[in-house]
Amino acid sequence: MASSDPVRVMVVDDSAVVRGLITRMLEEDPGISVVASVGNGQMALNALERHSVEVVLLDIEMPIMDGMTALPKLLQVNRNLQIIMASTLTLKNADISMRALEAGAADYIPKPTSTREMTGGGMDFKQELIGKVKALAQRYRTATGGNRAAPSAGQPVAERSAPSGAAPAARPAAPRPTTAAPGKVAIHPPGPISLRQPSSDAPDVLAIGSSTGGPQALFAVLSGLKGLRQPILITQHMPATFTTILAEHISRISGIPAAEGKDGEKIQGGRIYVAPGDYHMVVESKGTDKILRLNQNPPENFCRPSVDPMFRSVSAAWGRRVLSLVLTGMGHDGLKGGQAIVAAGGTVVAQDEATSVVWGMPGAVATAGICSAVLPLPEIAPYIQKLAMRR
């Protein structure tokens, strides 16, 4: 399959109106083709037997078979399938989305709460959706070597509805690589990566930035950290409500107390602070204390919260005693802040290309030559632990 072939998408939502709107949004991009549009998880399973699909947009709440029930069944049919969970911004749906990421979904996207919002003010939703679909399709194509099974002879190219029925027999799953394959977002010309020596001082803070694929990466890294005395600050590109649930899941998975940061809160060691959705989270020095500040300054890198303001502020507050980590994500947020950290003598670590869902953010800092290490996801926690625990 040529990289120029349109991305093959299936839209799964119980609302015919929403399916139609999303299909039109996607197909306005010539690089995307919606090959199936169905109303529940069972119909999605049926459609997957007839169509070659790379990315699935999967609603959570549907009759007959909901999104969480369908998720493992779809991955059983094709383990490389890239599934984006779609849900409205409620605490319940945010919690389900986080559990879906743990269960194998590649990403999530919050849906506008009404069709009016989707058609009137939904430009941000459309841009985010198209960006995620294309990035995850690249991941699919890299994982499968560009191969796909063609639809059976005589089958229509697109399916707008399919009768529900008995669950299809699962075909042999495509082998899933031992590490997640990348979706490349070019930031700098490819070339050898030069590494710097980490700071010789033990860090007083760990600052982490992440975006697409970030929750899964955060769970993996933080669950591997034991006994750290330093505070951990996290900016994950995520809307309000979702960041509340993200902090709860981090606390449960890692065993480290985690919560959304609060304006004016004194930063304490051994705790995790997550930037709340729609707020930049920065650090202010007040005597010997470090205080969290939240603001709604303009978005940076089209994001709020953004990694760069957090990185700049921790650099100003702690200087060379900053250890920072850039995990999977689209774009280059964290690059300028990472440069400020290195200029002050601190340390930057990045996730490698092979284990990133999208090697945009970590690729930007890696290829800029400001990293002390560029590591596969399973090796990040031991490396962080080693630097953080030294005296």
Coordinates of N, CA and C in Angstrom, one line a residue, residues 10 23 26 30 36 85 105 214 225 295 302 387:
M10 N -13.3 3.7 9.5 CA -14.7 3.3 9.8 C -15.2 4.2 11.0
T23 N -18.4 11.9 8.8 CA -18.0 11.4 7.5 C -17.7 12.5 6.6
L26 N -14.4 14.2 7.6 CA -13.2 13.5 7.2 C -13.0 13.5 5.7
P30 N -8.8 15.1 1.1 CA -8.6 14.1 0.1 C -7.7 12.9 0.5
A36 N -16.6 2.6 5.8 CA -17.7 2.1 6.5 C -18.2 3.0 7.6
M85 N -11.4 6.4 20.6 CA -12.6 6.5 21.3 C -13.2 7.9 21.3
A105 N -7.0 0.9 23.2 CA -7.4 2.0 22.3 C -6.1 2.8 22.1
G214 N -0.1 9.7 25.0 CA 0.5 10.1 26.3 C 0.0 9.3 27.5
L225 N 8.3 3.9 38.6 CA 9.0 4.8 39.5 C 8.7 4.4 41.0
N295 N -2.9 29.6 34.7 CA -3.3 30.7 34.0 C -4.0 30.3 32.7
F302 N -0.7 25.9 19.8 CA -2.1 25.6 19.6 C -2.7 24.8 20.8
L387 N 18.8 8.5 37.7 CA 19.2 9.9 37.9 C 18.5 10.6 39.1

